[in-house]
Amino acid sequence: MQNRTLRTISVAPMIDWTDTHCRTFHRICAPDALLYTEMIHANAVLKGDRAKLLEKCRTQHPLAIQLGGSDPDALARAAAVCAESGFDEVNLNCGCPSDRVQAGRFGACLMKEPAHVADIAAAMRAAVPDTVPVTVKCRLGVDDDNDFEKFLGFIDTVASAGCTSFVVHARNAWLKGLSPKENREIPPLKYDWAYRLKTLRPALRVVLNGGIATLDDVRSHLEQVDGVMLGRAAYHTPYVLHGIDAALAGRPMRSRAALVEAYRPYVESKLDAGVPLSAMTRHILGIFQGEPGGRKFRQLLSEGAHQKGADWRLVDRALNAQAETVGFV
């Protein structure tokens, strides 16, 4: 059976962004992309509100869940729950540098303990069916690590435990001195490390992440690695995500307004279930980014979606306002 998660394009897990509403819109924009949840700690899966934490719509598949944590047993049990819940891939976060994950000895901290990560990967691999990949998202190293052989050693150690797919955010994670936002921007990108990894370990699946924002970027990287992961570019400019996905699939692009309209049935069903409009429209604010009327579209939604009783009529007004602005340009 073909592995449905082996997609060329994926959309990164982003805390507070890639919730179930976001993923539904991203699936409309990118039918062929692999989507990821936000990072969820293993303990939350085991002890928290699973219905809320693991919420997803059937249209979102193929869908990977990213887990955080450092305890092999807890992560294995959480992975089993996620596989049973229908996720198509379980990913271990070894790249987040925030203070919270450092305090919990997970995220990027795990790159300092490759043998421990291998134990985690082995436990997760044993806990889920063979049809569900267990993957790792990592950085190149932590702080001032600048040793490719050390990075390669981390990959080899984890791969020996049965993990054959790695998402490589191609920059270091600084555990002190930089905020999570700065960690996504300041450490220099070293794409050549990911390229070299793929050359030296051709049997591994290598997906590149970090600073990828255009179709030209994607096509260039795909000459060297197996896949690319889009992050902020996909979220802030979802029409870029749509264009990349359509180009690689050989499909014609849809208009921005058509993508928004395709989101309507989902939004209205969730409104009926009591979900506020603002929880869903915040994910479409960037669809007209850089276009005439885009600012007006964002303004109307941002100011009105929080109002009591706000419904799809507000989105219609925002779309009409954007279209009217284009008519005056």
Coordinates of C-alpha atoms in Angstrom, one line a residue:
M1 CA 0.0 0.0 0.0
Q2 CA 1.4 3.4 -0.9
N3 CA 2.3 5.6 2.0
R4 CA 0.0 8.6 1.8
T5 CA 2.3 10.8 3.9
L6 CA 5.1 10.8 1.3
R7 CA 4.1 14.2 0.0
T8 CA 6.5 16.6 -1.7
I9 CA 5.1 19.6 0.2
S10 CA 4.2 19.8 3.8
V11 CA 3.0 22.6 6.1
A12 CA 4.9 23.0 9.3
P13 CA 3.5 22.5 12.8
M14 CA 3.1 26.0 14.3
I15 CA 1.9 26.5 17.9
D16 CA -1.2 28.7 18.1
W17 CA -1.6 28.7 14.3
T18 CA -2.1 25.2 12.8
D19 CA -5.2 24.3 14.6
T20 CA -8.0 22.3 13.1
H21 CA -9.6 25.4 11.5
C22 CA -6.4 26.4 9.9
R23 CA -5.7 23.0 8.6
T24 CA -9.1 22.8 6.9
F25 CA -8.4 26.0 5.0
H26 CA -4.9 24.9 4.2
R27 CA -6.3 21.7 2.7
I28 CA -8.5 23.8 0.5
C29 CA -5.4 25.7 -0.6
A30 CA -3.2 22.7 -1.0
P31 CA -4.9 19.4 -1.8
D32 CA -1.6 17.6 -2.1
A33 CA 0.3 18.8 0.9
L34 CA 0.9 16.9 4.1
L35 CA -0.5 18.9 7.0
Y36 CA 0.7 18.9 10.6
T37 CA -1.0 19.7 13.9
E38 CA 0.5 22.1 16.4
M39 CA 3.0 20.5 18.7
I40 CA 1.1 18.6 21.5
H41 CA 2.9 17.3 24.6
A42 CA 2.6 13.6 25.2
N43 CA 1.2 14.1 28.7
A44 CA -1.6 16.3 27.3
V45 CA -2.6 13.5 24.9
L46 CA -2.6 11.0 27.8
K47 CA -4.3 13.1 30.5
G48 CA -6.0 16.0 28.7
D49 CA -9.1 16.6 26.6
R50 CA -8.4 14.3 23.7
A51 CA -11.6 15.3 21.8
K52 CA -10.3 18.9 21.7
L53 CA -6.6 18.2 21.4
L54 CA -7.0 15.6 18.6
E55 CA -9.8 17.3 16.8
K56 CA -9.6 17.0 13.0
C57 CA -11.8 16.9 10.0
R58 CA -11.7 14.0 7.6
T59 CA -10.8 16.4 4.8
Q60 CA -7.5 17.2 6.4
H61 CA -5.8 13.9 5.6
P62 CA -3.0 13.1 5.1
L63 CA -2.4 14.6 8.5
A64 CA 0.6 14.2 10.8
I65 CA 0.6 15.0 14.5
Q66 CA 3.7 16.4 16.2
L67 CA 4.4 15.3 19.8
G68 CA 6.6 16.9 22.3
G69 CA 8.1 15.2 25.4
S70 CA 11.1 13.3 26.5
D71 CA 9.8 10.2 28.3
P72 CA 9.9 7.2 25.9
D73 CA 7.0 5.4 27.6
A74 CA 4.7 8.4 27.6
L75 CA 5.5 9.2 24.0
A76 CA 5.0 5.6 22.9
R77 CA 1.5 5.5 24.6
A78 CA 0.6 8.9 23.1
A79 CA 1.8 7.8 19.7
A80 CA -0.5 4.7 20.0
V81 CA -3.4 7.0 20.9
C82 CA -2.7 9.2 17.9
A83 CA -2.4 6.3 15.5
E84 CA -5.6 4.8 16.8
S85 CA -7.3 8.2 16.3
G86 CA -6.4 8.1 12.7
F87 CA -3.4 10.3 12.2
D88 CA -1.3 9.3 9.2
E89 CA 2.1 10.1 10.8
V90 CA 3.5 10.7 14.2
N91 CA 6.4 13.3 14.4
L92 CA 8.7 13.9 17.4
N93 CA 9.8 17.5 18.0
C94 CA 13.5 17.8 18.4
G95 CA 13.7 21.4 17.3
C96 CA 11.7 23.8 19.4
P97 CA 14.0 26.1 21.5
S98 CA 11.5 27.8 23.8
D99 CA 12.1 28.2 27.5
R100 CA 9.1 26.0 28.2
V101 CA 10.4 23.1 26.3
Q102 CA 13.9 23.5 27.8
A103 CA 12.4 23.3 31.3
G104 CA 10.8 20.1 30.3
R105 CA 13.9 18.6 28.6
F106 CA 12.3 18.2 25.2
G107 CA 12.3 20.0 21.9
A108 CA 15.8 21.2 20.7
C109 CA 17.3 20.0 24.0
L110 CA 16.9 16.4 22.8
M111 CA 19.6 17.0 20.1
K112 CA 22.1 16.9 22.9
E113 CA 21.0 13.3 23.7
P114 CA 20.9 11.3 20.4
A115 CA 20.9 7.9 22.2
H116 CA 17.9 9.0 24.3
V117 CA 16.1 10.2 21.1
A118 CA 16.8 6.8 19.6
D119 CA 15.2 5.1 22.6
I120 CA 12.1 7.4 22.1
A121 CA 11.9 6.7 18.4
A122 CA 12.2 2.9 19.0
A123 CA 9.4 3.0 21.6
M124 CA 7.2 5.1 19.4
R125 CA 7.9 2.8 16.4
A126 CA 7.0 -0.3 18.4
A127 CA 3.7 1.3 19.6
V128 CA 2.2 2.2 16.2
P129 CA 1.3 0.1 13.2
D130 CA 3.9 -0.3 10.5
T131 CA 1.7 1.8 8.1
V132 CA 2.1 4.9 10.3
P133 CA 5.5 6.5 9.9
V134 CA 7.4 7.8 13.0
T135 CA 9.4 10.8 12.0
V136 CA 11.7 13.4 13.6
K137 CA 11.8 17.2 13.1
C138 CA 15.2 18.6 14.2
R139 CA 17.7 21.4 13.8
L140 CA 21.3 21.2 12.7
G141 CA 22.5 21.5 16.3
V142 CA 22.2 23.6 19.4
D143 CA 23.9 26.9 20.3
D144 CA 27.3 27.2 18.6
D145 CA 27.5 23.6 17.3
N146 CA 29.1 23.8 13.9
D147 CA 30.2 20.2 13.3
F148 CA 28.5 18.4 10.5
E149 CA 29.7 15.1 11.8
K150 CA 28.0 15.6 15.1
F151 CA 24.7 16.4 13.2
L152 CA 25.2 13.3 11.1
G153 CA 25.9 11.3 14.2
F154 CA 22.6 12.4 15.7
I155 CA 20.7 11.4 12.5
D156 CA 22.5 8.0 12.3
T157 CA 21.8 7.2 15.9
V158 CA 18.1 8.0 15.6
A159 CA 17.9 6.2 12.2
S160 CA 19.3 3.0 13.8
A161 CA 16.1 2.9 15.9
G162 CA 13.9 2.6 12.9
C163 CA 13.3 6.3 12.0
T164 CA 13.9 6.8 8.3
S165 CA 12.3 10.2 7.7
F166 CA 13.7 13.5 9.0
V167 CA 12.4 17.1 8.7
V168 CA 15.5 19.3 9.0
H169 CA 15.1 22.9 9.9
A170 CA 18.4 24.0 8.4
R171 CA 19.7 26.2 11.2
N172 CA 20.9 25.8 14.7
A173 CA 18.7 26.4 17.8
W174 CA 20.1 28.7 20.4
L175 CA 18.9 27.7 23.8
K176 CA 20.0 30.9 25.5
G177 CA 20.0 34.5 24.3
L178 CA 17.4 34.2 21.5
S179 CA 13.6 34.2 21.6
P180 CA 11.7 31.5 19.6
K181 CA 10.9 34.1 17.0
E182 CA 14.6 35.1 16.8
N183 CA 15.5 31.4 16.6
R184 CA 13.5 31.3 13.4
E185 CA 15.3 34.2 11.8
I186 CA 18.8 34.9 13.2
P187 CA 20.8 31.6 13.1
P188 CA 22.0 31.3 9.5
L189 CA 20.4 28.8 7.2
K190 CA 22.7 26.1 6.0
Y191 CA 20.8 24.2 3.3
D192 CA 24.0 22.5 2.2
W193 CA 23.9 20.4 5.4
A194 CA 20.6 18.9 4.4
Y195 CA 21.7 18.4 0.9
R196 CA 24.9 16.7 2.1
L197 CA 22.8 14.5 4.5
K198 CA 20.7 13.3 1.6
T199 CA 23.8 12.6 -0.5
L200 CA 25.5 10.6 2.3
R201 CA 22.3 8.8 3.4
P202 CA 20.2 8.3 0.3
A203 CA 18.0 5.7 1.9
L204 CA 16.7 8.3 4.4
R205 CA 13.9 10.6 3.5
V206 CA 15.1 14.2 4.0
V207 CA 12.6 17.1 4.1
L208 CA 14.0 20.6 4.2
N209 CA 12.5 23.4 6.3
G210 CA 13.5 27.0 7.0
G211 CA 13.1 30.2 5.0
I212 CA 11.3 28.6 2.0
A213 CA 8.8 31.1 0.5
T214 CA 8.6 30.8 -3.3
L215 CA 7.9 28.3 -6.0
D216 CA 11.5 28.8 -7.3
D217 CA 12.8 28.0 -3.8
V218 CA 10.8 24.8 -3.7
R219 CA 11.9 23.6 -7.1
S220 CA 15.5 24.4 -6.4
H221 CA 15.5 22.5 -3.1
L222 CA 13.6 19.5 -4.6
E223 CA 16.6 18.9 -6.8
Q224 CA 18.6 18.0 -3.7
V225 CA 16.1 16.6 -1.1
D226 CA 12.9 14.6 -1.0
G227 CA 10.5 17.2 0.2
V228 CA 10.1 20.8 1.5
M229 CA 8.2 22.1 4.5
L230 CA 6.7 25.6 4.4
G231 CA 6.1 27.4 7.6
R232 CA 5.3 31.1 8.0
A233 CA 5.0 31.7 4.3
A234 CA 2.2 29.2 4.1
Y235 CA 0.4 30.8 7.0
H236 CA 0.8 34.5 6.3
T237 CA 0.4 34.1 2.5
P238 CA -1.8 31.1 1.9
Y239 CA -2.1 31.9 -1.7
V240 CA 1.6 31.2 -2.1
L241 CA 0.9 27.8 -0.6
H242 CA -1.9 27.3 -3.1
G243 CA 0.3 28.4 -6.1
I244 CA 3.1 26.1 -5.1
D245 CA 0.8 23.1 -4.6
A246 CA -1.0 23.7 -7.9
A247 CA 2.2 24.2 -9.9
L248 CA 3.7 21.0 -8.6
A249 CA 0.5 19.1 -9.3
G250 CA 0.0 20.6 -12.7
R251 CA -3.4 22.0 -11.7
P252 CA -4.8 25.5 -12.6
M253 CA -4.9 27.9 -9.8
R254 CA -8.2 29.0 -8.2
S255 CA -8.9 32.7 -7.4
R256 CA -8.4 33.9 -3.8
A257 CA -12.1 34.6 -3.5
A258 CA -12.9 31.0 -4.6
L259 CA -10.7 29.6 -1.9
V260 CA -12.4 31.6 0.7
E261 CA -15.8 30.6 -0.6
A262 CA -14.8 26.9 -0.4
Y263 CA -14.2 27.5 3.3
R264 CA -17.8 28.6 3.8
P265 CA -19.5 25.2 4.4
Y266 CA -17.0 24.3 7.1
V267 CA -17.2 27.7 8.8
E268 CA -21.0 27.6 8.8
S269 CA -21.1 24.1 10.3
K270 CA -18.8 25.2 13.1
L271 CA -20.8 28.4 13.7
D272 CA -23.8 26.1 14.2
A273 CA -21.7 24.2 16.7
G274 CA -20.9 27.3 18.7
V275 CA -17.4 28.1 17.4
P276 CA -16.9 31.9 17.1
L277 CA -16.3 33.3 13.7
S278 CA -13.0 34.9 14.8
A279 CA -11.5 31.4 15.6
M280 CA -11.8 30.5 11.9
T281 CA -11.4 33.8 10.0
R282 CA -8.1 34.6 11.6
H283 CA -6.5 31.9 9.4
I284 CA -7.6 33.6 6.1
L285 CA -6.5 37.1 6.9
G286 CA -3.5 36.8 4.6
I287 CA -5.2 35.4 1.5
F288 CA -5.2 38.9 -0.2
Q289 CA -1.7 39.8 1.1
G290 CA -0.1 42.2 -1.3
E291 CA -3.3 42.6 -3.4
P292 CA -5.4 45.7 -3.8
G293 CA -8.1 45.7 -1.2
G294 CA -6.2 43.2 1.0
R295 CA -5.9 45.6 3.9
K296 CA -9.6 46.4 3.8
F297 CA -10.4 42.7 3.8
R298 CA -8.2 42.1 6.8
Q299 CA -9.6 45.2 8.6
L300 CA -13.2 44.2 8.3
L301 CA -12.6 40.6 9.5
S302 CA -10.3 41.6 12.3
E303 CA -12.6 44.2 13.7
G304 CA -15.9 42.4 13.1
A305 CA -15.3 38.7 13.6
H306 CA -15.2 39.1 17.4
Q307 CA -18.6 40.8 17.6
K308 CA -21.5 38.8 19.0
G309 CA -23.5 37.1 16.3
A310 CA -20.8 37.6 13.6
D311 CA -21.4 35.1 10.8
W312 CA -20.5 34.5 7.1
R313 CA -22.2 37.7 6.1
L314 CA -19.2 39.5 7.5
V315 CA -16.9 37.5 5.2
D316 CA -19.1 38.3 2.2
R317 CA -18.8 42.0 3.1
A318 CA -15.0 41.7 3.3
L319 CA -14.9 39.9 0.0
N320 CA -17.1 42.6 -1.6
A321 CA -15.0 45.4 -0.1
Q322 CA -11.9 43.9 -1.5
A323 CA -13.5 43.4 -5.0
E324 CA -14.8 47.0 -5.0
T325 CA -11.3 48.3 -4.1
V326 CA -9.9 46.4 -7.1
G327 CA -12.5 48.1 -9.3
F328 CA -11.1 51.5 -8.4
V329 CA -7.5 50.6 -9.0

